XYZ file of N, CA and C in Angstrom:
306
model
N 81.718 181.478 143.164
C 82.845 181.637 142.497
C 82.614 181.260 140.491
N 83.397 181.795 139.629
C 82.925 181.515 138.599
C 84.020 180.433 137.976
N 83.065 180.156 136.728
C 84.027 179.059 136.100
C 85.510 179.236 135.947
N 85.610 180.476 135.195
C 86.726 181.054 135.333
C 87.969 180.787 136.274
N 87.230 181.581 137.613
C 88.220 181.168 138.686
C 88.520 179.457 139.287
N 87.261 178.678 139.018
C 87.433 177.499 139.085
C 88.757 177.220 138.142
N 88.707 177.106 136.815
C 89.808 176.889 136.521
C 91.112 177.173 136.379
N 91.210 178.483 136.889
C 92.623 179.045 137.123
C 93.094 178.082 138.548
N 92.229 178.172 139.445
C 92.716 177.437 140.665
C 92.956 175.890 140.252
N 92.528 175.528 139.413
C 92.421 174.095 139.146
C 93.991 173.643 138.379
N 94.406 174.891 137.274
C 95.737 174.615 137.564
C 96.820 174.441 138.419
N 96.515 174.882 139.683
C 97.687 174.798 140.140
C 97.224 173.585 141.183
N 96.078 172.908 141.068
C 95.936 171.664 142.128
C 96.339 170.755 140.760
N 96.650 170.846 139.781
C 97.210 169.917 138.433
C 98.503 169.750 138.677
N 99.008 170.716 138.471
C 100.436 171.208 138.657
C 100.981 170.880 140.271
N 100.765 170.420 140.848
C 100.808 169.734 142.502
C 101.241 168.638 142.392
N 100.934 167.819 141.648
C 100.696 166.224 141.441
C 101.998 166.007 141.187
N 103.005 167.041 139.865
C 104.502 166.097 139.737
C 105.537 166.147 141.165
N 105.569 167.758 141.917
C 106.241 167.747 142.858
C 106.010 166.728 143.877
N 104.679 166.436 144.032
C 104.344 165.541 144.842
C 104.907 164.197 144.683
N 105.012 163.499 143.509
C 105.558 162.543 143.129
C 107.111 162.467 143.382
N 107.478 163.725 142.798
C 108.891 163.522 143.203
C 109.276 163.686 144.642
N 108.842 164.280 145.451
C 108.901 164.242 146.873
C 108.750 163.165 147.480
N 107.599 162.361 146.707
C 107.195 160.792 147.072
C 108.598 159.709 146.909
N 109.328 159.804 145.709
C 110.321 158.959 145.514
C 111.680 159.306 146.155
N 111.211 160.537 146.372
C 112.818 160.767 147.594
C 112.422 160.384 148.690
N 111.524 159.754 148.982
C 111.068 159.125 150.393
C 110.529 159.734 151.474
N 110.120 161.161 150.940
C 109.336 162.115 151.680
C 107.966 161.391 151.991
N 107.286 161.956 153.045
C 105.927 161.513 153.219
C 104.711 162.424 152.796
N 104.218 161.766 151.749
C 103.255 162.669 151.021
C 102.379 161.742 150.587
N 101.000 162.438 150.131
C 99.496 161.861 150.538
C 99.316 161.982 148.776
N 99.874 161.431 148.282
C 99.587 161.576 146.470
C 98.175 160.823 146.420
N 97.830 159.372 146.776
C 96.822 158.765 146.394
C 95.751 159.773 146.906
N 95.660 160.182 148.303
C 94.652 160.905 148.503
C 94.587 162.316 148.458
N 95.455 162.835 147.912
C 95.462 164.229 146.831
C 94.703 164.104 145.684
N 94.987 162.588 144.742
C 94.357 162.743 143.751
C 93.089 162.311 144.083
N 92.696 161.232 145.065
C 90.662 161.113 145.206
C 90.302 162.246 145.462
N 91.204 163.200 146.268
C 90.168 164.571 146.486
C 89.931 165.158 145.203
N 91.405 165.640 144.363
C 91.292 166.315 143.274
C 89.944 165.576 141.858
N 89.925 163.975 142.222
C 89.308 163.543 141.763
C 87.391 164.059 142.182
N 87.163 163.557 143.185
C 85.963 164.223 143.467
C 85.418 165.883 143.347
N 86.133 166.682 143.275
C 86.198 168.291 143.408
C 85.828 168.268 141.549
N 86.873 167.393 140.696
C 86.596 167.476 139.256
C 84.998 166.975 138.941
N 84.517 166.119 139.506
C 83.495 165.055 139.161
C 82.171 166.258 139.867
N 82.704 166.721 140.732
C 81.363 167.689 141.503
C 81.569 168.503 140.766
N 82.320 169.797 140.066
C 82.585 170.969 138.900
C 81.460 170.548 138.162
N 81.442 169.234 137.707
C 80.276 168.963 136.512
C 78.647 169.073 136.844
N 78.504 169.459 138.498
C 77.202 169.992 138.563
C 77.115 171.517 139.075
N 78.163 171.895 139.268
C 78.420 173.263 139.624
C 78.354 174.258 137.763
N 79.416 173.577 137.095
C 79.553 173.892 135.892
C 78.813 173.130 134.898
N 77.757 172.954 134.830
C 77.457 171.623 133.927
C 77.824 171.604 132.076
N 78.164 173.201 131.773
C 79.011 173.210 130.811
C 80.553 171.883 130.645
N 80.957 171.723 131.792
C 82.080 170.728 131.621
C 81.707 169.360 131.703
N 80.745 169.520 131.695
C 80.316 167.547 131.694
C 80.038 167.215 130.660
N 80.258 168.200 129.321
C 79.788 167.841 128.041
C 81.135 168.280 127.327
N 82.053 168.632 128.500
C 83.338 169.160 127.563
C 84.682 168.068 127.707
N 85.040 167.700 125.950
C 85.772 166.216 125.689
C 87.004 166.601 126.665
N 87.736 167.554 126.621
C 88.991 167.646 127.324
C 88.760 167.678 128.861
N 87.843 168.283 129.320
C 87.607 168.284 130.796
C 87.123 166.747 131.085
N 86.656 166.113 130.232
C 86.216 164.649 130.729
C 87.566 163.961 130.529
N 88.738 164.241 129.549
C 89.785 163.643 129.742
C 90.665 163.824 131.280
N 90.664 165.192 131.256
C 91.083 165.212 132.747
C 91.011 164.525 134.058
N 89.699 164.379 133.743
C 88.940 163.936 134.887
C 89.263 162.471 135.026
N 89.270 161.570 133.339
C 89.918 160.318 133.592
C 90.879 160.105 133.982
N 92.176 160.897 133.464
C 93.338 161.458 133.617
C 93.624 161.082 135.332
N 93.198 161.942 135.761
C 93.361 161.545 137.712
C 93.266 160.476 137.929
N 91.870 160.032 137.329
C 91.567 158.776 138.131
C 92.322 157.543 137.704
N 92.735 158.152 136.823
C 93.383 156.751 135.971
C 95.397 156.901 137.027
N 95.654 157.903 137.305
C 96.994 157.898 137.788
C 96.800 157.709 139.182
N 97.779 156.635 139.575
C 98.262 156.333 141.016
C 99.569 156.813 141.645
N 99.773 156.701 142.577
C 100.885 157.061 143.755
C 102.024 155.965 142.931
N 101.900 155.095 142.195
C 102.921 154.397 142.213
C 103.480 154.528 140.588
N 102.821 155.194 139.620
C 103.200 155.758 138.783
C 104.509 156.448 138.454
N 105.164 155.557 137.369
C 106.804 156.409 137.119
C 106.439 157.695 136.953
N 107.683 158.521 137.631
C 107.610 160.044 137.342
C 107.692 160.306 136.090
N 108.209 159.556 135.111
C 108.278 160.153 133.704
C 106.278 160.093 132.992
N 105.877 159.084 133.588
C 104.541 159.123 133.134
C 103.427 160.230 133.881
N 103.936 160.383 135.432
C 103.149 161.638 136.003
C 103.449 162.645 135.146
N 104.898 163.507 135.098
C 105.068 164.203 133.944
C 104.319 164.678 133.025
N 104.350 163.346 132.233
C 103.647 163.884 130.905
C 102.186 164.108 130.854
N 101.664 163.267 131.970
C 100.120 163.089 132.094
C 99.877 164.495 132.586
N 101.018 165.294 133.800
C 100.594 166.349 134.131
C 100.596 167.344 133.121
N 101.541 167.639 132.220
C 101.768 168.457 131.359
C 100.632 168.044 129.901
N 100.156 167.156 130.000
C 98.805 167.131 129.109
C 97.894 167.827 129.544
N 97.616 167.501 130.793
C 96.499 167.657 131.448
C 95.780 169.349 131.766
N 97.482 169.786 131.828
C 97.602 171.080 131.991
C 97.174 171.867 130.332
N 97.923 171.037 129.178
C 97.506 172.077 128.112
C 95.924 171.717 127.738
N 95.830 170.850 128.086
C 94.252 170.529 127.780
C 93.306 171.558 128.900
N 93.636 171.779 130.038
C 93.275 172.830 130.833
C 93.333 174.554 129.937
N 94.129 174.667 129.377
C 94.709 175.827 128.927
C 93.473 176.099 127.653
N 93.248 174.835 126.822
C 92.328 175.120 125.592
C 91.259 175.221 126.430
N 90.399 174.516 127.415
C 89.683 174.595 128.115
C 89.174 176.571 128.532
N 90.352 177.015 129.419
C 90.126 178.244 130.209
C 89.911 178.954 128.128
N 90.590 178.720 127.400
C 90.294 179.535 126.231
C 88.932 179.593 125.740
N 88.158 178.169 126.116
C 86.364 178.383 125.592
C 85.850 179.283 126.380
N 86.067 178.951 127.700
C 85.354 179.830 128.595
C 85.788 181.285 128.778
N 86.682 181.488 128.203
C 86.819 183.361 127.836
C 87.936 183.322 129.229
N 88.372 182.228 130.094
C 89.669 182.397 130.551
C 90.757 183.169 130.451
N 91.833 183.037 131.027
C 93.181 183.461 130.989
C 93.968 182.330 130.715
N 94.295 181.860 128.987
C 95.136 180.089 129.113
C 96.549 180.589 129.233
N 96.714 181.748 129.964
C 98.288 181.727 130.272
C 98.772 182.123 131.482
N 97.802 181.838 132.385
C 98.097 181.755 133.759
C 99.174 180.772 134.461
């Protein structure tokens, strides 16, 4: 898998956080805490697969944000942070030659 493919797939994985939180607030059974933990592990592992990401400030901000979110966060906070991460991811994709408009 190339870094571009990984970043493209990551866009959907980050976006998924918001509807999961909204479903959770609606009383549906979702496993947001587990999802965030798994996503965090994947993001950290990607630094080994793609070493350039370990030195990318925007990528580290995404990792830190995922690690800082929890399933009790207010939906407005989750929405703001999700879109912030998606914006940072667009910047990262642009730097590594990916399409920032996917």
